[in-house]
PDB file of C-alpha atoms in Angstrom:
ATOM      1  CA  MET A 282      29.757  13.634  22.260  1.00 64.00           C
ATOM      2  CA  ALA A 283      28.530  14.120  25.811  1.00 70.00           C
ATOM      3  CA  ALA A 284      28.270  10.988  27.961  1.00 86.00           C
ATOM      4  CA  LEU A 285      24.737   9.933  28.835  1.00 88.00           C
ATOM      5  CA  ARG A 286      25.507   9.825  32.573  1.00 89.00           C
ATOM      6  CA  ASP A 287      26.820  13.413  32.445  1.00 89.00           C
ATOM      7  CA  ILE A 288      23.599  14.534  30.750  1.00 90.00           C
ATOM      8  CA  GLU A 289      21.581  12.657  33.392  1.00 91.00           C
ATOM      9  CA  CYS A 290      23.508  14.388  36.190  1.00 91.00           C
ATOM     10  CA  PHE A 291      22.859  17.771  34.577  1.00 91.00           C
ATOM     11  CA  ALA A 292      19.118  17.055  34.212  1.00 91.00           C
ATOM     12  CA  LEU A 293      18.722  15.904  37.832  1.00 90.00           C
ATOM     13  CA  VAL A 294      20.676  18.829  39.289  1.00 92.00           C
ATOM     14  CA  ALA A 295      18.464  21.176  37.264  1.00 90.00           C
ATOM     15  CA  ARG A 296      15.318  19.392  38.437  1.00 89.00           C
ATOM     16  CA  HIS A 297      16.289  19.272  42.123  1.00 88.00           C
ATOM     17  CA  ARG A 298      18.218  22.579  42.216  1.00 91.00           C
ATOM     18  CA  SER A 299      20.738  20.687  44.316  1.00 90.00           C
ATOM     19  CA  PHE A 300      23.864  18.614  43.682  1.00 90.00           C
ATOM     20  CA  SER A 301      23.355  16.608  46.870  1.00 89.00           C
ATOM     21  CA  ARG A 302      19.739  15.671  46.086  1.00 89.00           C
ATOM     22  CA  ALA A 303      20.683  14.768  42.519  1.00 89.00           C
ATOM     23  CA  ALA A 304      23.477  12.564  43.855  1.00 88.00           C
ATOM     24  CA  ALA A 305      21.060  10.807  46.227  1.00 89.00           C
ATOM     25  CA  ALA A 306      18.597  10.172  43.373  1.00 86.00           C
ATOM     26  CA  LEU A 307      21.377   8.625  41.284  1.00 87.00           C
ATOM     27  CA  SER A 308      23.004   6.736  44.192  1.00 89.00           C
ATOM     28  CA  LEU A 309      26.249   8.583  43.471  1.00 90.00           C
ATOM     29  CA  SER A 310      28.509  10.753  45.594  1.00 92.00           C
ATOM     30  CA  GLN A 311      28.094  14.507  45.367  1.00 89.00           C
ATOM     31  CA  PRO A 312      31.663  14.956  44.016  1.00 91.00           C
ATOM     32  CA  ALA A 313      30.885  12.465  41.234  1.00 92.00           C
ATOM     33  CA  VAL A 314      27.833  14.502  40.180  1.00 90.00           C
ATOM     34  CA  SER A 315      29.809  17.757  40.364  1.00 91.00           C
ATOM     35  CA  GLN A 316      32.549  16.246  38.196  1.00 92.00           C
ATOM     36  CA  ALA A 317      29.999  15.024  35.650  1.00 89.00           C
ATOM     37  CA  VAL A 318      28.461  18.491  35.341  1.00 91.00           C
ATOM     38  CA  ALA A 319      31.921  20.071  35.106  1.00 92.00           C
ATOM     39  CA  ARG A 320      32.882  17.658  32.266  1.00 92.00           C
ATOM     40  CA  LEU A 321      29.734  18.569  30.400  1.00 90.00           C
ATOM     41  CA  GLU A 322      30.374  22.285  30.872  1.00 90.00           C
ATOM     42  CA  ARG A 323      33.927  21.888  29.553  1.00 92.00           C
ATOM     43  CA  GLU A 324      32.695  19.961  26.535  1.00 90.00           C
ATOM     44  CA  LEU A 325      29.996  22.516  25.759  1.00 89.00           C
ATOM     45  CA  GLY A 326      32.143  25.531  26.564  1.00 91.00           C
ATOM     46  CA  GLN A 327      29.362  27.121  28.621  1.00 91.00           C
ATOM     47  CA  ARG A 328      28.266  27.271  32.247  1.00 92.00           C
ATOM     48  CA  LEU A 329      25.134  25.219  32.945  1.00 91.00           C
ATOM     49  CA  PHE A 330      24.518  26.472  36.490  1.00 92.00           C
ATOM     50  CA  ALA A 331      24.961  29.641  38.485  1.00 90.00           C
ATOM     51  CA  ARG A 332      26.143  28.485  41.916  1.00 85.00           C
ATOM     52  CA  THR A 333      26.182  30.310  45.229  1.00 81.00           C
ATOM     53  CA  SER A 334      26.733  29.009  48.753  1.00 75.00           C
ATOM     54  CA  ARG A 335      22.969  28.443  49.086  1.00 80.00           C
ATOM     55  CA  THR A 336      21.438  28.023  45.647  1.00 83.00           C
ATOM     56  CA  VAL A 337      21.972  26.221  42.360  1.00 89.00           C
ATOM     57  CA  GLU A 338      20.095  27.722  39.413  1.00 91.00           C
ATOM     58  CA  PRO A 339      20.373  26.815  35.714  1.00 92.00           C
ATOM     59  CA  THR A 340      21.849  29.540  33.540  1.00 93.00           C
ATOM     60  CA  ALA A 341      19.927  30.686  30.482  1.00 93.00           C
ATOM     61  CA  PHE A 342      22.086  28.262  28.479  1.00 94.00           C
ATOM     62  CA  GLY A 343      21.290  25.402  30.873  1.00 90.00           C
ATOM     63  CA  THR A 344      17.572  26.201  30.886  1.00 92.00           C
ATOM     64  CA  ALA A 345      17.470  26.135  27.089  1.00 92.00           C
ATOM     65  CA  LEU A 346      19.255  22.760  26.981  1.00 90.00           C
ATOM     66  CA  LEU A 347      17.192  21.042  29.694  1.00 91.00           C
ATOM     67  CA  PRO A 348      14.258  19.929  27.439  1.00 92.00           C
ATOM     68  CA  PHE A 349      16.742  18.390  25.018  1.00 91.00           C
ATOM     69  CA  ALA A 350      18.509  16.584  27.858  1.00 90.00           C
ATOM     70  CA  THR A 351      15.164  15.172  29.021  1.00 91.00           C
ATOM     71  CA  ALA A 352      14.365  14.025  25.481  1.00 91.00           C
ATOM     72  CA  VAL A 353      17.762  12.317  25.172  1.00 89.00           C
ATOM     73  CA  LEU A 354      17.237  10.468  28.459  1.00 88.00           C
ATOM     74  CA  ASP A 355      13.732   9.371  27.472  1.00 90.00           C
ATOM     75  CA  GLN A 356      15.037   8.069  24.151  1.00 90.00           C
ATOM     76  CA  ALA A 357      17.853   6.217  25.914  1.00 89.00           C
ATOM     77  CA  ALA A 358      15.309   4.604  28.249  1.00 87.00           C
ATOM     78  CA  ALA A 359      13.170   3.618  25.268  1.00 88.00           C
ATOM     79  CA  PHE A 360      16.257   2.147  23.550  1.00 88.00           C
ATOM     80  CA  ALA A 361      17.102   0.051  26.621  1.00 85.00           C
ATOM     81  CA  ALA A 362      13.498  -1.046  26.971  1.00 82.00           C
ATOM     82  CA  GLU A 363      13.255  -2.118  23.349  1.00 82.00           C
ATOM     83  CA  ALA A 364      16.510  -4.060  23.632  1.00 83.00           C
ATOM     84  CA  ALA A 365      15.156  -5.806  26.737  1.00 78.00           C
ATOM     85  CA  ARG A 366      11.840  -6.493  25.022  1.00 69.00           C
ATOM     86  CA  LEU A 367      13.524  -8.513  22.305  1.00 72.00           C
ATOM     87  CA  ALA A 368      14.813 -10.954  24.925  1.00 71.00           C
ATOM     88  CA  VAL A 369      11.611 -11.311  26.972  1.00 63.00           C
ATOM     89  CA  PRO A 370       8.508 -13.187  25.823  1.00 56.00           C
ATOM     90  CA  SER A 371       5.296 -11.165  25.898  1.00 52.00           C
ATOM     91  CA  PRO A 372       2.732 -12.001  28.592  1.00 50.00           C
ATOM     92  CA  LEU A 373      -0.807 -12.957  27.633  1.00 60.00           C
ATOM     93  CA  GLY A 374      -2.037  -9.555  28.810  1.00 81.00           C
ATOM     94  CA  ILE A 375      -0.755  -6.406  30.397  1.00 90.00           C
ATOM     95  CA  ARG A 376      -1.810  -4.230  33.310  1.00 93.00           C
ATOM     96  CA  LEU A 377      -1.976  -0.433  33.586  1.00 95.00           C
ATOM     97  CA  VAL A 378      -1.989   0.923  37.134  1.00 95.00           C
ATOM     98  CA  TYR A 379      -3.005   4.575  37.219  1.00 93.00           C
ATOM     99  CA  ALA A 380      -3.582   7.377  39.682  1.00 88.00           C
ATOM    100  CA  PRO A 381      -7.307   8.209  39.690  1.00 86.00           C
ATOM    101  CA  VAL A 382      -6.564  11.900  39.063  1.00 85.00           C
ATOM    102  CA  ALA A 383      -4.938  10.816  35.778  1.00 88.00           C
ATOM    103  CA  GLY A 384      -7.971   8.707  34.851  1.00 87.00           C
ATOM    104  CA  THR A 385      -8.867  10.825  31.815  1.00 89.00           C
ATOM    105  CA  PHE A 386      -5.485  10.167  30.230  1.00 91.00           C
ATOM    106  CA  ALA A 387      -5.585   6.487  31.265  1.00 93.00           C
ATOM    107  CA  ALA A 388      -8.872   6.092  29.383  1.00 93.00           C
ATOM    108  CA  ARG A 389      -7.498   7.855  26.311  1.00 91.00           C
ATOM    109  CA  LEU A 390      -4.402   5.663  26.449  1.00 93.00           C
ATOM    110  CA  ALA A 391      -6.525   2.497  26.665  1.00 94.00           C
ATOM    111  CA  ARG A 392      -8.532   3.544  23.598  1.00 93.00           C
ATOM    112  CA  ARG A 393      -5.338   4.287  21.680  1.00 92.00           C
ATOM    113  CA  LEU A 394      -3.882   0.896  22.588  1.00 92.00           C
ATOM    114  CA  THR A 395      -7.038  -0.831  21.334  1.00 91.00           C
ATOM    115  CA  LEU A 396      -6.512   0.815  17.947  1.00 89.00           C
ATOM    116  CA  ARG A 397      -2.880  -0.339  17.912  1.00 87.00           C
ATOM    117  CA  LYS A 398      -3.474  -3.924  19.099  1.00 87.00           C
ATOM    118  CA  PRO A 399      -7.197  -4.789  19.026  1.00 87.00           C
ATOM    119  CA  GLY A 400      -6.755  -8.236  20.571  1.00 83.00           C
ATOM    120  CA  LEU A 401      -4.561  -7.197  23.500  1.00 87.00           C
ATOM    121  CA  ASP A 402      -6.056  -7.725  26.969  1.00 89.00           C
ATOM    122  CA  LEU A 403      -5.423  -4.586  29.065  1.00 92.00           C
ATOM    123  CA  THR A 404      -6.409  -4.550  32.748  1.00 93.00           C
ATOM    124  CA  LEU A 405      -6.934  -1.077  34.253  1.00 94.00           C
ATOM    125  CA  ILE A 406      -6.151  -0.760  37.981  1.00 94.00           C
ATOM    126  CA  PRO A 407      -6.730   2.532  39.864  1.00 92.00           C
ATOM    127  CA  ALA A 408      -4.259   2.843  42.737  1.00 89.00           C
ATOM    128  CA  GLY A 409      -2.366   5.322  44.873  1.00 85.00           C
ATOM    129  CA  ARG A 410       1.354   5.874  44.516  1.00 84.00           C
ATOM    130  CA  SER A 411       2.550   3.315  47.085  1.00 84.00           C
ATOM    131  CA  ALA A 412       0.298   0.577  45.715  1.00 88.00           C
ATOM    132  CA  ALA A 413       1.387   1.425  42.153  1.00 90.00           C
ATOM    133  CA  ALA A 414       5.053   1.006  43.111  1.00 89.00           C
ATOM    134  CA  ASP A 415       4.281  -2.487  44.446  1.00 90.00           C
ATOM    135  CA  GLU A 416       2.271  -3.386  41.326  1.00 92.00           C
ATOM    136  CA  LEU A 417       5.212  -2.441  39.091  1.00 92.00           C
ATOM    137  CA  LEU A 418       7.103  -5.471  40.410  1.00 90.00           C
ATOM    138  CA  ILE A 419       4.665  -7.710  38.522  1.00 89.00           C
ATOM    139  CA  PRO A 420       5.822  -8.490  34.951  1.00 88.00           C
ATOM    140  CA  GLY A 421       3.662  -6.992  32.225  1.00 89.00           C
ATOM    141  CA  THR A 422       2.711  -3.977  34.369  1.00 93.00           C
ATOM    142  CA  ALA A 423       3.111  -0.254  33.699  1.00 94.00           C
ATOM    143  CA  ALA A 424       1.893   2.653  35.807  1.00 95.00           C
ATOM    144  CA  LEU A 425       0.804   6.246  35.336  1.00 94.00           C
ATOM    145  CA  MET A 426       2.533   7.849  38.333  1.00 90.00           C
ATOM    146  CA  SER A 427       3.370  11.331  39.515  1.00 88.00           C
ATOM    147  CA  ALA A 428       6.941  12.545  39.989  1.00 85.00           C
ATOM    148  CA  PRO A 429       9.330  11.842  41.608  1.00 85.00           C
ATOM    149  CA  PHE A 430       9.494   8.585  39.696  1.00 88.00           C
ATOM    150  CA  PRO A 431      10.953   5.446  41.303  1.00 88.00           C
ATOM    151  CA  PRO A 432      14.671   5.029  40.510  1.00 89.00           C
ATOM    152  CA  GLY A 433      15.708   2.254  38.174  1.00 89.00           C
ATOM    153  CA  TYR A 434      12.534   2.369  36.060  1.00 92.00           C
ATOM    154  CA  ALA A 435      12.027   3.617  32.530  1.00 93.00           C
ATOM    155  CA  THR A 436       9.689   6.576  31.949  1.00 93.00           C
ATOM    156  CA  ALA A 437       8.044   8.137  28.916  1.00 91.00           C
ATOM    157  CA  ALA A 438       5.068  10.272  27.858  1.00 90.00           C
ATOM    158  CA  ARG A 439       5.325  12.919  30.555  1.00 90.00           C
ATOM    159  CA  PHE A 440       2.350  15.207  31.020  1.00 89.00           C
ATOM    160  CA  HIS A 441       1.018  17.670  33.574  1.00 88.00           C
ATOM    161  CA  VAL A 442      -2.204  17.795  35.580  1.00 87.00           C
ATOM    162  CA  PRO A 443      -3.039  21.334  36.787  1.00 90.00           C
ATOM    163  CA  LEU A 444      -4.436  21.666  40.313  1.00 90.00           C
ATOM    164  CA  SER A 445      -7.224  24.196  39.896  1.00 92.00           C
ATOM    165  CA  HIS A 446      -9.188  23.999  43.167  1.00 93.00           C
ATOM    166  CA  LEU A 447      -8.835  23.507  46.901  1.00 93.00           C
ATOM    167  CA  ALA A 448     -10.948  20.830  48.574  1.00 94.00           C
ATOM    168  CA  LEU A 449     -12.165  21.902  52.029  1.00 94.00           C
ATOM    169  CA  SER A 450     -14.397  20.392  54.644  1.00 95.00           C
ATOM    170  CA  SER A 451     -17.913  21.772  54.269  1.00 94.00           C
ATOM    171  CA  SER A 452     -17.638  22.786  57.937  1.00 94.00           C
ATOM    172  CA  ASP A 453     -14.689  25.072  57.179  1.00 93.00           C
ATOM    173  CA  PRO A 454     -15.773  28.757  57.154  1.00 93.00           C
ATOM    174  CA  LEU A 455     -13.519  29.295  54.112  1.00 92.00           C
ATOM    175  CA  SER A 456     -15.428  26.713  52.057  1.00 91.00           C
ATOM    176  CA  THR A 457     -17.850  29.426  50.882  1.00 92.00           C
ATOM    177  CA  ALA A 458     -15.105  31.781  49.683  1.00 93.00           C
ATOM    178  CA  PRO A 459     -15.176  32.687  45.951  1.00 94.00           C
ATOM    179  CA  SER A 460     -11.491  31.731  45.679  1.00 93.00           C
ATOM    180  CA  LEU A 461      -8.498  31.026  47.924  1.00 91.00           C
ATOM    181  CA  THR A 462      -4.728  31.184  47.878  1.00 89.00           C
ATOM    182  CA  LEU A 463      -2.692  28.464  49.576  1.00 85.00           C
ATOM    183  CA  ASP A 464      -1.470  30.767  52.333  1.00 83.00           C
ATOM    184  CA  ARG A 465      -5.088  31.462  53.397  1.00 85.00           C
ATOM    185  CA  ALA A 466      -6.232  27.859  53.340  1.00 83.00           C
ATOM    186  CA  GLY A 467      -4.854  26.595  56.658  1.00 82.00           C
ATOM    187  CA  ARG A 468      -2.988  23.296  56.781  1.00 86.00           C
ATOM    188  CA  ILE A 469      -2.344  21.852  53.321  1.00 89.00           C
ATOM    189  CA  LEU A 470      -2.464  18.163  52.471  1.00 89.00           C
ATOM    190  CA  LEU A 471       0.322  18.150  49.891  1.00 83.00           C
ATOM    191  CA  PRO A 472       0.230  15.506  47.120  1.00 83.00           C
ATOM    192  CA  ARG A 473       3.546  13.725  46.673  1.00 77.00           C
ATOM    193  CA  GLY A 474       5.554  15.196  43.821  1.00 74.00           C
ATOM    194  CA  LEU A 475       4.105  18.682  44.199  1.00 78.00           C
ATOM    195  CA  PRO A 476       6.847  21.262  44.930  1.00 74.00           C
ATOM    196  CA  LEU A 477       6.389  22.907  48.296  1.00 70.00           C
ATOM    197  CA  PRO A 478       5.250  26.502  47.737  1.00 69.00           C
ATOM    198  CA  PRO A 479       6.686  29.049  50.211  1.00 72.00           C
ATOM    199  CA  GLY A 480       4.708  30.281  53.164  1.00 72.00           C
ATOM    200  CA  ILE A 481       2.250  27.408  53.635  1.00 78.00           C
ATOM    201  CA  ARG A 482       1.520  25.137  56.589  1.00 79.00           C
ATOM    202  CA  LEU A 483       1.586  21.416  55.909  1.00 79.00           C
ATOM    203  CA  ALA A 484      -0.716  18.835  57.428  1.00 74.00           C
ATOM    204  CA  ALA A 485       1.012  15.795  58.879  1.00 68.00           C
ATOM    205  CA  GLU A 486      -0.454  13.268  56.459  1.00 68.00           C
ATOM    206  CA  PRO A 487       1.369  12.758  53.132  1.00 71.00           C
ATOM    207  CA  VAL A 488      -0.954  12.306  50.157  1.00 81.00           C
ATOM    208  CA  ASP A 489      -0.384   9.416  47.755  1.00 78.00           C
ATOM    209  CA  ASP A 490      -3.833   9.563  46.168  1.00 80.00           C
ATOM    210  CA  PRO A 491      -5.701  12.912  46.098  1.00 82.00           C
ATOM    211  CA  ALA A 492      -9.032  11.164  45.449  1.00 82.00           C
ATOM    212  CA  ALA A 493      -8.697   8.993  48.570  1.00 83.00           C
ATOM    213  CA  ALA A 494      -7.409  11.958  50.591  1.00 87.00           C
ATOM    214  CA  LEU A 495     -10.831  13.618  50.332  1.00 91.00           C
ATOM    215  CA  ASP A 496     -11.741  11.570  53.421  1.00 92.00           C
ATOM    216  CA  LEU A 497      -9.056  13.493  55.319  1.00 91.00           C
ATOM    217  CA  VAL A 498     -10.463  16.737  53.959  1.00 92.00           C
ATOM    218  CA  ALA A 499     -13.965  15.812  55.104  1.00 93.00           C
ATOM    219  CA  ALA A 500     -12.572  15.073  58.578  1.00 92.00           C
ATOM    220  CA  ALA A 501     -11.082  18.606  58.668  1.00 91.00           C
ATOM    221  CA  ARG A 502      -7.495  17.295  58.728  1.00 90.00           C
ATOM    222  CA  GLY A 503      -6.421  19.820  56.089  1.00 89.00           C
ATOM    223  CA  THR A 504      -7.211  21.317  52.700  1.00 92.00           C
ATOM    224  CA  LEU A 505      -6.149  19.637  49.485  1.00 92.00           C
ATOM    225  CA  PRO A 506      -5.179  21.032  46.045  1.00 91.00           C
ATOM    226  CA  VAL A 507      -7.098  18.989  43.443  1.00 90.00           C
ATOM    227  CA  PRO A 508      -7.503  18.885  39.639  1.00 89.00           C
ATOM    228  CA  GLN A 509     -10.639  19.747  37.688  1.00 89.00           C
ATOM    229  CA  LEU A 510     -11.383  16.030  37.204  1.00 86.00           C
ATOM    230  CA  LEU A 511     -12.225  15.611  40.898  1.00 87.00           C
ATOM    231  CA  VAL A 512     -14.304  18.782  40.921  1.00 89.00           C
ATOM    232  CA  ASP A 513     -16.345  17.473  37.996  1.00 89.00           C
ATOM    233  CA  THR A 514     -16.812  13.911  39.229  1.00 88.00           C
ATOM    234  CA  VAL A 515     -16.944  13.961  43.049  1.00 88.00           C
ATOM    235  CA  ARG A 516     -20.229  14.780  44.719  1.00 90.00           C
ATOM    236  CA  ARG A 517     -20.201  14.555  48.503  1.00 91.00           C
ATOM    237  CA  PRO A 518     -21.912  16.878  51.008  1.00 94.00           C
ATOM    238  CA  ASP A 519     -18.981  16.969  53.417  1.00 95.00           C
ATOM    239  CA  VAL A 520     -16.470  18.392  50.883  1.00 95.00           C
ATOM    240  CA  ARG A 521     -16.551  21.632  48.924  1.00 95.00           C
ATOM    241  CA  PHE A 522     -14.285  22.808  46.119  1.00 95.00           C
ATOM    242  CA  VAL A 523     -13.079  26.406  45.979  1.00 95.00           C
ATOM    243  CA  PRO A 524     -11.160  27.816  42.969  1.00 95.00           C
ATOM    244  CA  LEU A 525      -7.440  28.158  43.678  1.00 91.00           C
ATOM    245  CA  SER A 526      -5.843  31.513  42.917  1.00 90.00           C
ATOM    246  CA  GLY A 527      -2.210  32.522  42.938  1.00 82.00           C
ATOM    247  CA  PRO A 528       0.762  30.747  41.302  1.00 81.00           C
ATOM    248  CA  ALA A 529      -0.193  27.771  39.117  1.00 82.00           C
ATOM    249  CA  LEU A 530       0.261  24.314  40.659  1.00 86.00           C
ATOM    250  CA  ARG A 531       0.565  21.097  38.689  1.00 88.00           C
ATOM    251  CA  LEU A 532       1.561  17.477  39.133  1.00 86.00           C
ATOM    252  CA  THR A 533       3.907  15.867  36.613  1.00 89.00           C
ATOM    253  CA  PHE A 534       2.947  12.354  35.504  1.00 90.00           C
ATOM    254  CA  ALA A 535       4.593   9.779  33.272  1.00 92.00           C
ATOM    255  CA  LEU A 536       4.191   6.195  32.177  1.00 94.00           C
ATOM    256  CA  VAL A 537       6.599   4.078  34.259  1.00 94.00           C
ATOM    257  CA  TRP A 538       7.695   0.468  33.639  1.00 93.00           C
ATOM    258  CA  ARG A 539      10.491  -2.032  34.321  1.00 90.00           C
ATOM    259  CA  ALA A 540      12.628  -2.033  31.190  1.00 86.00           C
ATOM    260  CA  GLU A 541      14.301  -5.362  31.977  1.00 83.00           C
ATOM    261  CA  THR A 542      10.989  -7.271  32.002  1.00 78.00           C
ATOM    262  CA  ALA A 543       9.060  -5.307  29.387  1.00 79.00           C
ATOM    263  CA  GLY A 544       7.731  -7.400  26.543  1.00 83.00           C
ATOM    264  CA  GLU A 545       6.277  -6.449  23.190  1.00 86.00           C
ATOM    265  CA  ASP A 546       2.844  -5.598  24.600  1.00 88.00           C
ATOM    266  CA  VAL A 547       4.192  -3.246  27.265  1.00 89.00           C
ATOM    267  CA  MET A 548       6.186  -1.450  24.572  1.00 89.00           C
ATOM    268  CA  ALA A 549       3.007  -1.163  22.513  1.00 90.00           C
ATOM    269  CA  LEU A 550       1.463   0.538  25.562  1.00 92.00           C
ATOM    270  CA  VAL A 551       4.428   2.943  25.726  1.00 91.00           C
ATOM    271  CA  GLN A 552       4.009   3.813  22.045  1.00 91.00           C
ATOM    272  CA  ALA A 553       0.259   4.267  22.514  1.00 92.00           C
ATOM    273  CA  ALA A 554       0.915   6.652  25.419  1.00 91.00           C
ATOM    274  CA  GLN A 555       3.246   8.755  23.300  1.00 90.00           C
ATOM    275  CA  GLU A 556       0.644   8.842  20.526  1.00 89.00           C
ATOM    276  CA  ALA A 557      -2.141   9.747  22.967  1.00 87.00           C
ATOM    277  CA  LEU A 558      -0.183  12.820  24.103  1.00 83.00           C
ATOM    278  CA  ARG A 559       0.148  14.047  20.544  1.00 77.00           C
ATOM    279  CA  ARG A 560      -3.597  13.811  19.822  1.00 66.00           C
TER     280      ARG A 560
END
């Protein structure tokens, strides 16, 4: 049976398309990651990656196996979290920190948790990525965060938020266009975790929270890919939303928590999140 670490190395190389970046994410050396992938290929009797001097791409075999590898790793994280839960007393209440652009799912998750544990006190805290990472240090806290997820934390209930529009300053001549592609939109304020599409110009400011970054848009510091939720809920005269055309963009989110301090109530939140995705 394949070792869990070898499967993790395979999954991260496939995600990053790079042995060196996968090694950095795992705090391992690049040769160690290469050896892990080679062991797994020998055990399976198939090549997982097509390698050249410049690129690393999963083979058809590797692509087909990747969802199963992700499921195995999620189950292993859940196993470790449940084992840790048995040794940690539950707090009186728990906290869910969430990115505002994932607010629809956060609300659905909260309703699902109420059905599971009606008496549980859940505090909802909207926050950007950096603030969410700090909040996760507090026991009894979980976060809905976008990828890449902080190392050393458990994750579950992954889902995607499509970015359907571009937010532009109302002073931008392109703000009246019927639709735009990224390469026509000037400097792009890129949300963290969004792969960098080719041929675009980046604004200097990194974006932890797309909702808060609308202030930068209004100040004409760049244009910002946003989800439908912001289009439907934000009304401000200095920002306009234009439909985004071209290749689909999406942010990957997951529920993130510290397995070593997770109690029974946090695990109930994890289970509620998994149920909320299925309904």
